[in-house]
Coordinates of C-alpha atoms and ligand atoms in Angstrom, one line a residue:
M1 CA 8.9 19.7 -3.9
V2 CA 5.9 19.5 -2.2
F3 CA 2.9 18.0 -4.0
E4 CA 0.0 19.8 -3.7
D5 CA -2.3 17.4 -4.1
L6 CA -2.8 13.5 -5.4
H7 CA -3.2 14.7 -9.1
E8 CA -0.4 16.6 -8.9
Y9 CA 1.9 13.4 -7.7
L10 CA 0.1 11.3 -10.4
D11 CA 1.4 13.6 -12.9
F12 CA 4.6 13.0 -11.6
L13 CA 4.5 9.5 -11.7
G14 CA 3.4 9.8 -15.2
K15 CA 6.1 11.8 -16.4
N16 CA 8.7 9.6 -14.8
K17 CA 7.2 6.3 -16.1
D18 CA 6.3 5.3 -12.9
L19 CA 2.2 4.8 -13.2
V20 CA 0.4 2.8 -15.7
R21 CA -3.1 4.0 -16.7
I22 CA -5.3 1.2 -17.3
E23 CA -8.4 1.4 -19.2
D24 CA -9.5 -2.1 -19.7
S25 CA -12.7 -3.5 -17.0
V26 CA -10.7 -4.4 -13.7
D27 CA -13.2 -6.5 -11.4
P28 CA -12.7 -5.2 -8.0
D29 CA -13.3 -8.5 -6.2
L30 CA -9.2 -9.8 -5.8
E31 CA -8.5 -8.6 -9.5
L32 CA -7.3 -5.3 -8.8
T33 CA -5.6 -5.3 -6.0
Y34 CA -4.0 -9.0 -7.3
L35 CA -2.6 -6.4 -9.8
L36 CA -1.0 -4.4 -7.4
S37 CA 0.4 -7.0 -6.0
E38 CA 1.8 -8.7 -8.4
E39 CA 3.6 -5.4 -9.9
E40 CA 5.3 -4.9 -6.9
R41 CA 6.5 -8.7 -6.7
V42 CA 7.9 -8.7 -10.0
G43 CA 10.0 -5.6 -8.9
K44 CA 8.7 -3.0 -11.1
G45 CA 6.4 -1.1 -8.6
R46 CA 4.7 1.3 -10.3
A47 CA 1.7 3.1 -9.4
L48 CA -1.4 1.7 -11.6
L49 CA -4.3 3.8 -12.2
F50 CA -7.6 2.0 -12.7
Q51 CA -9.6 4.0 -15.2
N52 CA -12.4 1.4 -15.8
V53 CA -13.5 0.1 -12.2
E54 CA -16.4 -2.5 -12.6
G55 CA -19.4 -1.1 -11.1
S56 CA -17.6 2.7 -10.8
E57 CA -17.5 5.7 -11.9
I58 CA -14.5 7.0 -9.9
P59 CA -10.8 5.5 -11.1
C60 CA -8.5 3.5 -8.1
V61 CA -4.9 3.7 -7.1
G62 CA -2.4 1.7 -6.2
N63 CA 1.1 1.4 -5.3
L64 CA 1.8 5.2 -4.3
F65 CA 4.7 4.2 -2.3
S66 CA 6.0 1.6 -3.9
T67 CA 9.2 2.1 -4.5
G68 CA 12.3 4.1 -2.9
E69 CA 12.3 6.3 -5.5
K70 CA 8.7 7.3 -4.9
M71 CA 9.4 7.4 -1.5
N72 CA 12.0 9.5 -1.8
A73 CA 9.9 12.2 -4.0
V74 CA 7.4 12.0 -1.6
L75 CA 9.6 13.0 1.3
G76 CA 11.7 15.5 -0.8
G77 CA 14.9 13.9 -0.5
D78 CA 16.6 10.3 1.6
A79 CA 14.8 9.5 4.5
I80 CA 18.0 9.2 6.3
E81 CA 18.6 13.2 5.7
V82 CA 14.4 14.0 7.3
G83 CA 15.8 12.4 10.4
R84 CA 18.9 14.0 10.8
R85 CA 16.5 17.5 10.6
M86 CA 14.2 16.1 12.8
K87 CA 16.8 15.8 15.2
N88 CA 18.7 19.5 14.5
L89 CA 15.8 20.5 14.9
V90 CA 15.3 19.0 18.5
R91 CA 19.0 19.5 19.7
V92 CA 19.7 22.1 22.1
P93 CA 22.4 24.5 20.7
D94 CA 26.1 24.8 21.9
N95 CA 27.9 27.6 23.5
T96 CA 29.9 28.2 20.1
E97 CA 26.9 28.8 18.2
S98 CA 25.4 32.0 17.8
M99 CA 21.7 32.6 19.2
I100 CA 20.7 34.7 16.6
S101 CA 21.6 32.2 13.6
R102 CA 20.2 29.5 15.6
G103 CA 17.0 31.2 16.2
M104 CA 16.7 32.4 12.1
E105 CA 17.2 28.4 11.8
M106 CA 14.7 27.2 13.5
L107 CA 12.1 30.2 12.4
K108 CA 12.8 28.7 8.7
E109 CA 12.0 25.4 9.5
L110 CA 9.0 25.7 11.8
G111 CA 7.9 28.0 9.5
G112 CA 5.3 25.3 8.4
I113 CA 4.0 23.7 11.6
R114 CA 0.6 25.7 11.9
P115 CA -2.0 24.6 9.2
K116 CA -3.7 27.1 8.3
V117 CA -7.5 27.2 8.3
S118 CA -10.4 28.5 6.2
G119 CA -13.9 28.2 6.2
S120 CA -15.1 26.1 2.7
F121 CA -13.4 24.7 -0.3
G122 CA -15.5 26.9 -2.3
S123 CA -16.3 25.7 -5.6
S124 CA -13.8 23.1 -5.8
H125 CA -15.7 20.6 -4.1
H126 CA -19.5 19.3 -3.5
T127 CA -21.6 17.7 -1.6
L128 CA -23.4 14.4 -2.8
E129 CA -27.0 14.9 -2.2
K130 CA -27.2 10.7 -0.7
V131 CA -24.3 8.7 1.5
D132 CA -23.6 6.1 -0.8
L133 CA -20.2 4.3 -0.3
D134 CA -21.5 1.7 -3.2
R135 CA -19.9 4.5 -5.9
Y136 CA -16.4 4.4 -4.8
P137 CA -14.7 1.4 -6.5
I138 CA -13.5 -0.4 -3.2
P139 CA -11.9 -3.6 -3.3
R140 CA -12.3 -6.4 -1.4
T141 CA -8.0 -7.8 -1.1
W142 CA -8.0 -11.4 0.0
P143 CA -10.5 -14.6 -1.0
M144 CA -11.2 -15.5 2.9
D145 CA -11.4 -10.9 3.7
A146 CA -14.7 -10.6 5.2
G147 CA -15.6 -8.2 2.6
R148 CA -14.6 -4.5 1.3
Y149 CA -12.3 -3.0 3.0
I150 CA -11.5 0.8 2.8
T151 CA -7.2 0.5 3.5
M152 CA -6.2 3.8 3.2
P153 CA -8.6 6.5 4.9
L154 CA -6.7 8.9 6.8
V155 CA -9.0 9.0 9.9
I156 CA -9.2 12.3 11.7
T157 CA -10.2 12.8 15.1
R158 CA -10.4 15.2 18.7
D159 CA -9.3 14.4 22.1
P160 CA -12.7 15.2 23.8
V161 CA -10.4 16.7 27.0
T162 CA -7.7 18.5 25.6
G163 CA -8.5 19.5 22.2
Q164 CA -5.2 17.3 20.4
K165 CA -5.9 16.5 16.9
N166 CA -5.0 13.2 15.8
M167 CA -4.7 11.6 12.0
G168 CA -4.4 7.8 11.4
M169 CA -4.4 5.3 8.7
Y170 CA -7.2 2.1 10.0
R171 CA -8.4 -0.2 8.3
M172 CA -12.6 0.5 7.5
Q173 CA -14.3 -3.0 6.3
V174 CA -17.4 -1.7 4.6
L175 CA -20.7 -2.9 6.2
D176 CA -23.1 -0.9 4.2
S177 CA -23.3 2.2 2.0
E178 CA -23.7 4.2 5.3
T179 CA -21.4 2.6 7.7
T180 CA -18.1 0.9 8.3
G181 CA -15.6 -0.7 10.4
M182 CA -13.3 1.7 12.4
H183 CA -10.3 -0.8 13.1
W184 CA -8.4 2.2 15.1
Q185 CA -6.4 -0.7 17.5
I186 CA -6.4 0.2 21.0
H187 CA -2.9 1.8 21.8
K188 CA -3.4 3.9 18.6
G189 CA -4.3 7.8 18.3
G190 CA -8.5 7.3 17.2
A191 CA -8.5 4.4 19.9
G192 CA -7.3 6.8 22.7
H193 CA -10.0 10.0 21.9
A194 CA -12.9 7.5 21.9
A195 CA -11.8 5.9 25.3
E196 CA -11.8 9.5 26.1
S197 CA -15.4 10.3 24.6
R198 CA -16.7 7.1 26.4
G199 CA -19.2 7.7 29.2
R200 CA -20.6 11.6 27.4
K201 CA -23.7 11.5 25.7
E202 CA -22.0 12.7 22.4
P203 CA -20.6 10.1 19.9
M204 CA -17.4 11.4 18.8
D205 CA -17.2 13.2 15.6
V206 CA -14.6 12.2 12.9
A207 CA -14.2 12.7 9.9
V208 CA -11.9 10.4 6.9
V209 CA -10.0 11.5 3.9
L210 CA -9.9 9.1 1.0
G211 CA -6.9 10.6 -1.0
S212 CA -5.2 13.8 -0.2
D213 CA -1.3 14.6 -1.1
P214 CA 1.1 12.1 -0.9
L215 CA 3.0 13.6 1.8
S216 CA -0.2 13.6 4.4
I217 CA -1.1 10.6 3.6
F218 CA 2.5 9.6 4.8
S219 CA 2.3 11.4 7.4
S220 CA -0.5 9.7 9.0
V221 CA 1.3 6.7 9.3
A222 CA 4.2 8.1 10.9
P223 CA 4.0 7.0 14.9
L224 CA 4.6 9.8 16.1
P225 CA 4.4 11.0 19.4
D226 CA 1.4 12.3 21.8
G227 CA 1.6 16.1 22.0
I228 CA 2.4 15.9 18.1
D229 CA -0.4 15.9 15.4
E230 CA -0.1 14.7 11.9
F231 CA -1.2 17.6 10.6
S232 CA 1.9 20.4 11.9
F233 CA 4.6 17.1 11.1
R234 CA 3.5 17.0 7.7
G235 CA 3.6 20.7 8.1
L236 CA 7.6 20.7 9.6
L237 CA 8.4 17.7 6.4
A238 CA 6.8 20.0 3.8
K239 CA 8.7 23.3 5.2
K240 CA 4.8 24.8 4.8
R241 CA 1.9 25.4 6.2
F242 CA -0.8 22.9 5.1
D243 CA -4.1 24.2 4.0
L244 CA -7.0 22.7 5.7
V245 CA -11.0 23.0 5.9
R246 CA -13.4 23.3 8.1
G247 CA -16.0 20.7 8.5
D248 CA -19.6 20.7 8.0
T249 CA -21.3 18.3 10.4
V250 CA -18.4 17.6 13.0
D251 CA -16.1 19.7 14.5
L252 CA -12.9 19.1 12.9
E253 CA -10.5 20.3 10.0
Y254 CA -9.4 18.0 7.3
P255 CA -7.1 18.5 4.1
K256 CA -8.2 20.9 1.4
N257 CA -6.1 19.0 -0.8
S258 CA -9.0 15.6 0.1
E259 CA -10.3 14.0 -3.1
I260 CA -12.7 12.2 -0.8
V261 CA -14.4 13.0 2.8
L262 CA -16.3 10.8 5.2
E263 CA -18.0 13.3 7.7
G264 CA -19.6 11.0 10.7
Y265 CA -19.2 9.9 13.8
V266 CA -18.1 6.9 16.0
D267 CA -20.0 6.0 19.4
P268 CA -17.8 4.7 22.0
Q269 CA -19.8 2.3 23.1
E270 CA -20.9 0.2 20.0
T271 CA -19.0 -2.5 18.5
R272 CA -19.4 -4.8 15.5
M273 CA -17.4 -7.8 14.4
E274 CA -14.4 -6.9 11.9
G275 CA -12.5 -9.3 10.3
P276 CA -11.4 -11.3 9.2
F277 CA -8.7 -9.1 7.3
G278 CA -5.6 -10.7 5.2
D279 CA -3.4 -8.7 7.3
H280 CA 0.8 -7.0 7.2
T281 CA 1.3 -10.4 9.0
G282 CA 0.6 -12.4 6.0
Y283 CA -2.3 -14.1 8.0
Y284 CA -5.6 -13.4 8.1
S285 CA -6.2 -11.3 10.9
L286 CA -9.1 -13.3 13.0
E287 CA -12.7 -11.8 13.6
E288 CA -12.1 -9.1 16.9
E289 CA -15.1 -6.4 17.8
F290 CA -14.1 -2.8 16.6
P291 CA -16.2 0.4 16.8
V292 CA -18.2 1.5 14.1
F293 CA -18.4 4.7 11.6
H294 CA -22.0 6.1 10.5
I295 CA -21.6 8.8 7.8
R296 CA -23.5 11.7 7.8
K297 CA -22.4 13.3 4.4
I298 CA -20.0 13.0 2.0
I299 CA -17.8 15.7 0.4
E300 CA -16.1 15.2 -2.9
K301 CA -13.7 16.8 -5.5
K302 CA -14.8 17.5 -9.1
N303 CA -13.1 14.2 -10.9
P304 CA -12.1 12.6 -7.5
I305 CA -9.8 9.7 -7.6
Y306 CA -10.2 6.4 -4.6
P307 CA -6.2 5.6 -3.4
T308 CA -6.0 1.9 -2.1
T309 CA -3.4 -0.4 -1.1
I310 CA -2.7 -3.6 -0.6
V311 CA -1.0 -5.8 2.6
G312 CA -0.4 -9.3 3.2
K313 CA 3.6 -10.3 2.3
L314 CA 6.5 -8.9 2.1
W315 CA 7.0 -7.2 -1.1
H316 CA 4.5 -4.9 -0.8
E317 CA 4.5 -0.9 0.1
D318 CA 4.1 -0.7 3.4
V319 CA 7.5 -2.0 3.9
V320 CA 8.7 0.8 1.8
M321 CA 7.1 2.9 4.0
G322 CA 8.4 1.3 7.2
K323 CA 11.7 1.8 6.3
A324 CA 11.6 5.3 5.8
I325 CA 9.9 5.8 9.0
E326 CA 12.9 3.2 10.6
R327 CA 15.4 6.3 8.8
I328 CA 13.7 9.1 9.8
F329 CA 13.2 8.1 13.4
L330 CA 16.7 6.8 14.2
P331 CA 18.3 9.9 14.9
L332 CA 14.9 11.0 17.5
I333 CA 15.6 7.5 18.9
Q334 CA 19.5 7.8 19.6
L335 CA 18.2 11.6 21.0
Q336 CA 17.1 9.3 23.7
I337 CA 19.0 6.7 23.6
P338 CA 22.6 8.0 22.7
E339 CA 24.6 4.9 22.4
V340 CA 22.3 3.1 20.0
V341 CA 24.3 3.1 16.8
D342 CA 21.9 2.0 14.3
I343 CA 18.3 0.0 14.0
N344 CA 16.8 -2.2 11.8
T345 CA 13.4 -2.9 11.6
M346 CA 12.9 -6.0 9.8
E347 CA 10.5 -6.7 7.1
E348 CA 10.8 -10.5 7.3
S349 CA 9.4 -9.9 11.2
V350 CA 6.7 -7.6 9.6
F351 CA 9.2 -4.4 11.5
H352 CA 8.4 -4.5 15.0
N353 CA 8.2 -8.3 15.3
M354 CA 12.0 -8.5 15.9
V355 CA 14.3 -5.4 16.2
V356 CA 17.5 -5.7 15.7
V357 CA 19.9 -2.6 17.4
S358 CA 23.8 -2.1 17.6
I359 CA 25.0 -0.1 20.3
K360 CA 27.6 1.5 21.3
K361 CA 28.4 -0.7 25.1
R362 CA 30.0 1.4 27.6
Y363 CA 28.5 -0.7 31.2
P364 CA 27.2 -3.9 32.3
G365 CA 23.6 -4.3 31.3
Q366 CA 23.4 -2.0 28.9
A367 CA 21.9 -3.9 26.2
K368 CA 19.0 -4.9 28.8
K369 CA 18.7 -1.2 29.6
V370 CA 18.3 0.0 25.9
M371 CA 15.7 -2.7 25.0
F372 CA 13.6 -1.5 28.6
A373 CA 14.0 2.0 27.0
L374 CA 13.0 0.5 23.2
W375 CA 9.8 -1.0 24.7
G376 CA 9.0 2.4 26.5
L377 CA 9.2 4.4 23.4
G378 CA 6.3 5.0 21.5
Q379 CA 5.4 2.1 18.9
L380 CA 8.4 0.3 19.0
M381 CA 6.5 -1.3 22.1
F382 CA 5.5 -3.2 19.9
S383 CA 8.5 -5.2 19.1
K384 CA 8.2 -9.0 20.5
I385 CA 11.6 -9.5 20.0
I386 CA 14.9 -7.2 20.6
V387 CA 18.4 -8.5 19.3
V388 CA 20.8 -6.2 20.7
V389 CA 24.5 -6.2 19.4
D390 CA 28.0 -4.4 19.5
D391 CA 28.2 -1.8 17.3
N392 CA 30.9 -3.5 14.9
I393 CA 28.4 -5.5 13.6
D394 CA 26.8 -4.5 10.6
I395 CA 22.7 -5.2 11.4
H396 CA 21.6 -4.2 8.2
D397 CA 23.5 -7.8 6.9
R398 CA 21.4 -11.1 7.7
K399 CA 24.3 -13.0 7.9
Q400 CA 26.6 -10.7 10.3
V401 CA 23.5 -10.6 12.5
I402 CA 23.5 -14.4 12.5
W403 CA 26.7 -14.8 13.5
A404 CA 26.6 -12.7 16.5
L405 CA 23.3 -13.8 17.5
S406 CA 24.5 -17.5 17.1
T407 CA 28.5 -16.9 18.3
R408 CA 27.9 -14.6 21.2
I409 CA 25.0 -15.5 23.4
D410 CA 25.2 -18.3 26.3
P411 CA 21.2 -18.6 26.0
Q412 CA 21.1 -18.9 29.8
R413 CA 22.6 -15.9 30.8
D414 CA 21.8 -13.8 27.5
V415 CA 17.9 -14.5 26.7
F416 CA 14.9 -13.1 29.1
V417 CA 11.4 -13.7 28.2
V418 CA 9.2 -10.4 29.8
P419 CA 5.8 -12.3 30.9
G420 CA 2.7 -9.8 30.9
T421 CA 3.2 -7.4 28.3
V422 CA 2.1 -4.9 25.7
T423 CA 1.4 -6.9 22.5
D424 CA 0.6 -5.7 18.8
S425 CA -3.2 -6.2 18.6
L426 CA -1.8 -8.0 14.7
D427 CA 0.3 -11.0 17.0
H428 CA -1.2 -14.1 16.0
P429 CA 0.7 -16.2 18.8
S430 CA 0.1 -14.3 21.9
M431 CA -2.1 -16.0 24.5
L432 CA -4.4 -12.4 24.6
F433 CA -5.9 -10.4 22.4
N434 CA -3.2 -7.4 23.1
Y435 CA -1.7 -8.9 26.4
G436 CA 1.8 -11.1 25.9
S437 CA 5.5 -11.2 26.3
K438 CA 8.3 -9.8 25.1
L439 CA 12.1 -11.8 24.2
G440 CA 15.2 -10.1 24.6
I441 CA 18.6 -11.0 23.3
D442 CA 22.0 -9.3 24.8
A443 CA 24.5 -10.7 22.1
T444 CA 26.8 -7.8 23.0
R445 CA 30.3 -8.8 24.2
K446 CA 30.6 -9.6 27.6
G447 CA 33.3 -8.5 30.5
E448 CA 34.5 -9.3 33.8
S449 CA 32.2 -6.4 35.0
E450 CA 28.9 -9.0 34.1
G451 CA 30.7 -11.5 35.6
Y452 CA 32.1 -13.1 32.6
N453 CA 35.5 -14.3 34.1
R454 CA 37.1 -15.9 30.5
K455 CA 38.7 -14.4 27.8
W456 CA 36.8 -12.7 25.7
P457 CA 38.2 -13.8 22.0
D458 CA 39.3 -11.3 19.5
V459 CA 37.6 -11.3 16.1
L460 CA 39.8 -12.1 13.2
E461 CA 40.7 -9.1 11.7
M462 CA 43.9 -9.1 9.0
D463 CA 46.4 -6.5 9.4
D464 CA 46.3 -3.1 7.7
E465 CA 49.1 -3.0 5.8
V466 CA 49.2 -6.9 4.7
R467 CA 45.8 -6.1 3.3
K468 CA 47.3 -3.5 1.0
T469 CA 49.7 -4.9 0.0
V470 CA 47.2 -8.1 -1.0
A471 CA 45.2 -5.9 -2.6
D472 CA 47.9 -4.3 -4.9
K473 CA 49.8 -7.7 -5.6
G474 CA 46.3 -9.4 -6.7
K475 CA 45.9 -6.6 -9.0
K476 CA 49.1 -7.3 -10.7
L477 CA 48.2 -11.2 -10.5
G478 CA 45.4 -10.3 -12.3
L479 CA 43.5 -12.5 -9.6
W480 CA 40.4 -9.5 -8.9
Ligands
LIG501 C1 -1.7 0.6 5.0 C2 -1.3 0.8 6.7 C3 -2.6 0.0 6.9 C4 -3.0 0.4 8.3 N1 -4.2 0.1 9.1 C5 -4.3 0.1 10.4 C6 -5.1 -0.5 10.9 O1 -6.4 -1.0 10.3 N2 -5.5 0.0 12.1 C7 -4.4 0.4 13.1 O2 -4.4 0.5 14.3 N3 -3.1 1.0 12.2 C8 -2.7 0.6 11.2 N4 -2.2 1.1 10.8 C9 -0.8 1.7 11.4 C10 -0.6 3.1 11.6 O3 -1.2 3.6 10.5 C11 0.6 3.3 11.8 O4 0.5 2.6 13.6 C12 -0.1 5.1 12.5 O5 1.6 5.5 13.1 C13 -1.1 5.2 13.9 O6 -1.4 7.0 14.0 P1 -1.2 6.8 15.4 O7 -0.6 6.5 15.8 O8 -1.7 8.1 15.5 O9 -2.8 6.2 15.8 C14 -1.8 0.8 9.1 C15 -0.7 1.0 8.5 C16 -0.3 0.9 7.1 C17 0.7 1.7 6.5

């Protein structure tokens, strides 16, 4: 099932007892987001719809993606299956396959890829008389945050040279009722478009959507390769063309199912201090210079709902989204680096900070080859530590990973540092902002071809026959 808009998704969650409607008054300053946080920490993770947020007439919803069940409902199935579909899409047909049936399959799969664009919303939406962000229940999340932040915006831009569209989720600090910060980090799509706009006389048009169907929200977070825009990706996932509307004061399109649209601009020459902000890493990101978003116009659906999210510690919903992304993109990684068997971007390491990969190793130096390939692949460029193990290690079992790490490396030979590299903007310990180093750990079995002249020890394994006999005997003896 593809949810047509946020309201339909909330109805679905309500029917599944996965949504709590809260009618009591709630303070948007720290209290609202901490309620969301605690709901997740205690393991319930229901979506909470706050219908009476102090200072606002508009309801606020959070925890939209907070459990694996919700994520699967949004994707219309398991993330692994979605990944297999993606891999099948780019597969070259083998010569046993009929070209006609492959063509038909592709047509069916690609049917949704081109969005449908129409001129206006019609009567479903209206323009506000005055730009006024203060009407929204925008929370402040952590005590030392610099202010209120829009945390789940879909930020839409267009490359002024190629016309390529982008939709990314970048937090926006409220500066006043008409202006916000725009925290697109330097490596991200929106920042790339702004860089292309520099030197042009006109500021760059930006549209921001607050609230859309959950698949569009998820698509804005997906680390897509350059050249694939999020609307097409959303259509691909949904197998259905997505309805967009042309902007009024911006040369951009945005989802017809938007709850709230902010049309405005970013002047690529203008920056202001942004932050601190309690971030995905569990620390406050420091103040840094970031661009500024000026709002020209606000368009609202009738009875809009404002979505929010909280990031900060391990149990928040960015973990659920991150895991879905890992599973969806694994088959595509395997297409480019075929020896990769599995990948674990670990939530304890805030995903990309430490990535464990298992490979089917065939030749000397292959673990390093995989590391460098991953560091060159999209947002995996942010992985600070990459650990490569053989495919007989279950990398989702932390005990096995630590065992392999401690028993299969000689530090002098197998641990290396790459200086002068890209770092994630959220990498707090790097010496410079956005610039630092990488650590590679090759925990694969070494052979003579890699200069290892001793005999590599065999791993303890019981014979199959004894295993079976003992299992039967254990049952007979009433042991297990
Ligand atoms: C809740 C949440 C908040 C995020 N905030 C930011 C942010 O403030 N700045 C940023 O650059 N990326 C942020 N991201 C990550 C981007 O959305 C993600 O890297 C996305 O793939 C960027 O898309 P792009 O490559 O099209 O720019 C956030 C992700 C999530 C889930």
